Short mmCIF file of C-alpha atoms in Angstrom, two decimals:
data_model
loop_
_atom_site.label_atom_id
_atom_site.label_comp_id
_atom_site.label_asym_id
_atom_site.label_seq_id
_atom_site.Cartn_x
_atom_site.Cartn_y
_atom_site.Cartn_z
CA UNK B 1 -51.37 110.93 256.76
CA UNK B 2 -49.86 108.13 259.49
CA UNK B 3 -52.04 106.50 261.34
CA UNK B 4 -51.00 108.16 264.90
CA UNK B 5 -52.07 111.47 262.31
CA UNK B 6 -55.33 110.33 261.39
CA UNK B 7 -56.36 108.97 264.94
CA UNK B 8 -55.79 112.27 266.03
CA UNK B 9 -58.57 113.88 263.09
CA UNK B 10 -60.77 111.57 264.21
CA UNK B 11 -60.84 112.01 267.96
CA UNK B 12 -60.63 116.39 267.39
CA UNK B 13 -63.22 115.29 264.44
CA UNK B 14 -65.83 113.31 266.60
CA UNK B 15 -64.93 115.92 269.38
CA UNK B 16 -66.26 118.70 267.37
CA UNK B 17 -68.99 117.42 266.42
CA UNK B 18 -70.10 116.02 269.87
CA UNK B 19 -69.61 119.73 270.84
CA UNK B 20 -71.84 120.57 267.92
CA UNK B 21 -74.30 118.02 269.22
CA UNK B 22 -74.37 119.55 272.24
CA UNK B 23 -74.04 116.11 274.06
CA UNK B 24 -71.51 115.27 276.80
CA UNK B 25 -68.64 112.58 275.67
CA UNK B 26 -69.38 110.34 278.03
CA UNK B 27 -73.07 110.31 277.46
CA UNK B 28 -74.57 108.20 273.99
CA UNK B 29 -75.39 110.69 271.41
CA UNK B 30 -79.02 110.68 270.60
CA UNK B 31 -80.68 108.04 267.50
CA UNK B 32 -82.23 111.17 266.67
CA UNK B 33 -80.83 114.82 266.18
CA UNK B 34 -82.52 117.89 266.90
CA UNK B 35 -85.53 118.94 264.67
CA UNK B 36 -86.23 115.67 264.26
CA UNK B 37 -83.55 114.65 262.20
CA UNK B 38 -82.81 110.81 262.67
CA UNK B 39 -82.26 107.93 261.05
CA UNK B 40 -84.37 107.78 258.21
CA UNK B 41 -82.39 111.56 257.03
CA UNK B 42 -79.14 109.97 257.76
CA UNK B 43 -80.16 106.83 255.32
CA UNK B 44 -81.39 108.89 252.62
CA UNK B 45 -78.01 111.23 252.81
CA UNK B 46 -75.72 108.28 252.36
CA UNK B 47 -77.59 106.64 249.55
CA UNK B 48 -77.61 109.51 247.90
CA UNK B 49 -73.73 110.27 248.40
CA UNK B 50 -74.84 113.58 249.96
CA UNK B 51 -71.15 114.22 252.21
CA UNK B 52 -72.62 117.77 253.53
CA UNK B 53 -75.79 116.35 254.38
CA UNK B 54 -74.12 113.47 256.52
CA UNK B 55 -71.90 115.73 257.98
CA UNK B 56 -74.82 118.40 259.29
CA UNK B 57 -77.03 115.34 260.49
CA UNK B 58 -73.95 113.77 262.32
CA UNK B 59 -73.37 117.39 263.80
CA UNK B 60 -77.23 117.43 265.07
CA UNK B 61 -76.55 114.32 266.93
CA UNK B 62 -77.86 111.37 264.68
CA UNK B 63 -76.69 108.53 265.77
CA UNK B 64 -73.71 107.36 262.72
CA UNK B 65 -74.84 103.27 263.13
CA UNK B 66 -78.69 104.22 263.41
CA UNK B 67 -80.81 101.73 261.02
CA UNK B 68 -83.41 103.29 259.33
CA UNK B 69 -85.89 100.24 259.26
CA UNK B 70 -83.10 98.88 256.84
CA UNK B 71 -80.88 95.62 258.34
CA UNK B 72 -77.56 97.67 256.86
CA UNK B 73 -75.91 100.31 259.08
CA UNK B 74 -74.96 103.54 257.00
CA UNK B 75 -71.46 102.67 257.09
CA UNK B 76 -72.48 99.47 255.22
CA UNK B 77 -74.40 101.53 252.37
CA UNK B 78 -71.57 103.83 252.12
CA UNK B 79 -69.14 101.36 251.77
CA UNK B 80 -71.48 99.55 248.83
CA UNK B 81 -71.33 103.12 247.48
CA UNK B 82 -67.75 103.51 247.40
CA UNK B 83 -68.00 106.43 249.27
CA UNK B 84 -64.49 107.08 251.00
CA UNK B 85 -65.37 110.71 252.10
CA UNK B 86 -68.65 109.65 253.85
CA UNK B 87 -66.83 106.13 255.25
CA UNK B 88 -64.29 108.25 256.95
CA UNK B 89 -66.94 110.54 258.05
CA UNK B 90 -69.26 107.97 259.85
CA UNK B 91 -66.26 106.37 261.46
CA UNK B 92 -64.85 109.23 262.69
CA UNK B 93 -68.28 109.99 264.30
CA UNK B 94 -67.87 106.71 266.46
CA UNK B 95 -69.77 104.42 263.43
CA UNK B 96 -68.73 100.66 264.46
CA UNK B 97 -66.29 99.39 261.60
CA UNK B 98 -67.51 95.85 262.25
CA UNK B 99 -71.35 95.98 262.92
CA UNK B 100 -73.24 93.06 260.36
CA UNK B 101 -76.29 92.88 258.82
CA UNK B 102 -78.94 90.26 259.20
CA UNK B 103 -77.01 88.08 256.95
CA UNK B 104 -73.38 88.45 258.11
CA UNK B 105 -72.63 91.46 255.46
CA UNK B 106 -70.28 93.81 257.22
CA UNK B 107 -68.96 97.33 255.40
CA UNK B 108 -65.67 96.07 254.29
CA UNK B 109 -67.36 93.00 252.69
CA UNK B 110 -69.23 95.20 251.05
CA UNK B 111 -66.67 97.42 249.88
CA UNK B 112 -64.30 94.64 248.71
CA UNK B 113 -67.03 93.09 246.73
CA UNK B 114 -68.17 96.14 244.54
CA UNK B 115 -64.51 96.81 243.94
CA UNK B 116 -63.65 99.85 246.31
CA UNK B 117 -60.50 99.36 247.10
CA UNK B 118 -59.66 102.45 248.67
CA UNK B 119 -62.49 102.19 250.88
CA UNK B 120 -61.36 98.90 251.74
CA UNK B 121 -58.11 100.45 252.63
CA UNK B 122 -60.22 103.07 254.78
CA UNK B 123 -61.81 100.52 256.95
CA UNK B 124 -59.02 98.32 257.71
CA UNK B 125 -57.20 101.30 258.94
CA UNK B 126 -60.59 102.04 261.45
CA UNK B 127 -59.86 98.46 262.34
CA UNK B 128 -62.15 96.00 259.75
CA UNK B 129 -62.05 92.80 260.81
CA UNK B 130 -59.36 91.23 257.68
CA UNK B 131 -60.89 87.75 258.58
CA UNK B 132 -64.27 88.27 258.46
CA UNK B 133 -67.08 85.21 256.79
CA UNK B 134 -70.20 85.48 256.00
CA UNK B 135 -71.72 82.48 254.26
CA UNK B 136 -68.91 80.43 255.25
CA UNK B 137 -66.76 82.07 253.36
CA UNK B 138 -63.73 85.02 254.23
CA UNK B 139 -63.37 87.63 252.72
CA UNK B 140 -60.30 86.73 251.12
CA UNK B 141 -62.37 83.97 249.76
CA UNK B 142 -64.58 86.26 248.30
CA UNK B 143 -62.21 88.56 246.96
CA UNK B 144 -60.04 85.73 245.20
CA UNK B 145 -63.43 84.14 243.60
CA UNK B 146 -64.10 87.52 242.14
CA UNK B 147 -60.98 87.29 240.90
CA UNK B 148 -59.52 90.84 242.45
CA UNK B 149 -56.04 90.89 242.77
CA UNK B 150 -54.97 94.11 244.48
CA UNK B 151 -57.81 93.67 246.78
CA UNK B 152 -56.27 90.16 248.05
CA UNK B 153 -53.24 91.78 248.10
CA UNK B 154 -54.31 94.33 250.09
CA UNK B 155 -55.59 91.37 252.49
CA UNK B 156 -53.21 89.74 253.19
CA UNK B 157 -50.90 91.96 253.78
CA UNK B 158 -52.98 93.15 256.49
CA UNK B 159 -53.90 89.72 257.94
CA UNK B 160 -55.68 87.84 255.87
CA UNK B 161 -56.09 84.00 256.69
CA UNK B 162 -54.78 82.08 253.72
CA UNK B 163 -55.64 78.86 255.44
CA UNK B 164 -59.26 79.22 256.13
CA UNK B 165 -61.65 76.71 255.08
CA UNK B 166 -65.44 76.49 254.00
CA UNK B 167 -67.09 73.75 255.44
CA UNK B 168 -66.12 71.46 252.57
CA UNK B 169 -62.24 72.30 252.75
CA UNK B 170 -62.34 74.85 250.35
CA UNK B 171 -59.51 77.70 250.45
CA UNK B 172 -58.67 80.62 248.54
CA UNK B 173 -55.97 78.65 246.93
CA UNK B 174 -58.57 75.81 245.59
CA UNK B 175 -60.64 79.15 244.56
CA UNK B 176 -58.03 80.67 242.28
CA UNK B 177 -56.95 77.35 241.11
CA UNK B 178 -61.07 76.48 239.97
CA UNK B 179 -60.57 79.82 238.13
CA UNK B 180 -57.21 79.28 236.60
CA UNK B 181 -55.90 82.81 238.21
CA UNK B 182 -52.49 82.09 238.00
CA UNK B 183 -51.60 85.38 239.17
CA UNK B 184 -54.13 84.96 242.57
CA UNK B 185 -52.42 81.34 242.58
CA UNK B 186 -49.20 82.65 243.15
CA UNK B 187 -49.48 84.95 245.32
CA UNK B 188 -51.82 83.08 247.58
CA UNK B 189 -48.94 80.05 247.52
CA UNK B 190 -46.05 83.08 248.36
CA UNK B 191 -48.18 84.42 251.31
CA UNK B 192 -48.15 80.72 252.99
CA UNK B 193 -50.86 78.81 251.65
CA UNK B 194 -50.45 74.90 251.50
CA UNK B 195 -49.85 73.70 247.74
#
């Protein structure tokens, strides 16, 4: 599906189920649904990879970023999760693609460190920030440390900052270099960064 494509879904998607909410589009929907549903419902449903459960509460007007007491959003849990059906969901119900924890975390950090690539893929496509840190390090940084090639790939090709710098000069090239990733070496030093 293109991207014009999927925009489309999701407007007709969040459309539907603002109708199904019963609230107006320019209003906020409610943090909690009707019957009491809320947060706390919404939580449990995405941590236990329940799609038709998130769906129904997101119909009854539960708020898709509501934090259940928690410091992560339910996009963030998903994402952990791997999740790509319930990701798409909670963005297409209006969830924001670059909301952080406490600590910096933000969904696609979380994706692209427990290996979800096509989740990763899902939020940079909602608009993930590609040059997002947290700790003082990017994400590319993070990804190249873990040693996940496809995922830096992936990246860079859609932005990622091959020059950034920790706070002691360290880039993803001086990453992949500490680990001897030749492969992560090379393709860092083909996508611009300074040998």
């Amino acid at each position: 599906m293109g991207r014009d494509a999927s925009s489309y879904f999701h407007l007709v998607f969040f459309l539907a189920l603002t109708l199904l909410a019963g609230c107006s589009t320019t209003g906020s929907a409610p943090e909690t649904g009707e019957a009491g549903a809320g947060p706390e419902e919404l939580m449990a449903a995405v941590r236990a990879n329940e799609d038709r459960a998130v769906l129904e509460l997101l119909s009854r007007g539960v708020r898709p970023d509501a934090q259940a007491g928690a410091e992560q959003t339910p996009l963030m849990v998903a994402a952990t999760n791997g999740n790509r059906r319930i990701v798409r969901l909670l963005l297409a119900a209006g969830a924001e693609v670059n909301a952080r924890s406490a600590d910096g975390n933000t969904a696609v950090i979380q994706a692209a460190e427990n290996g979800h690539l096509a989740v990763v893929r899902a939020l940079l496509a909602a608009g993930a920030n590609v040059n997002v840190s947290q700790g003082g390090e990017s994400l590319l940084m993070k990804v190249v440390a873990s040693g996940d090639l496809l995922t830096a790939e992936m990246l860079l090709a859609a932005g990622a900052d091959v020059h950034y710098r920790r706070a002691d000069g360290t880039t993803a090239l001086d990453l992949a270099r500490a680990s001897n990733n030749q492969d992560l070496e090379m393709l860092l030093v083909q996508a611009g960064a300074a040998r």
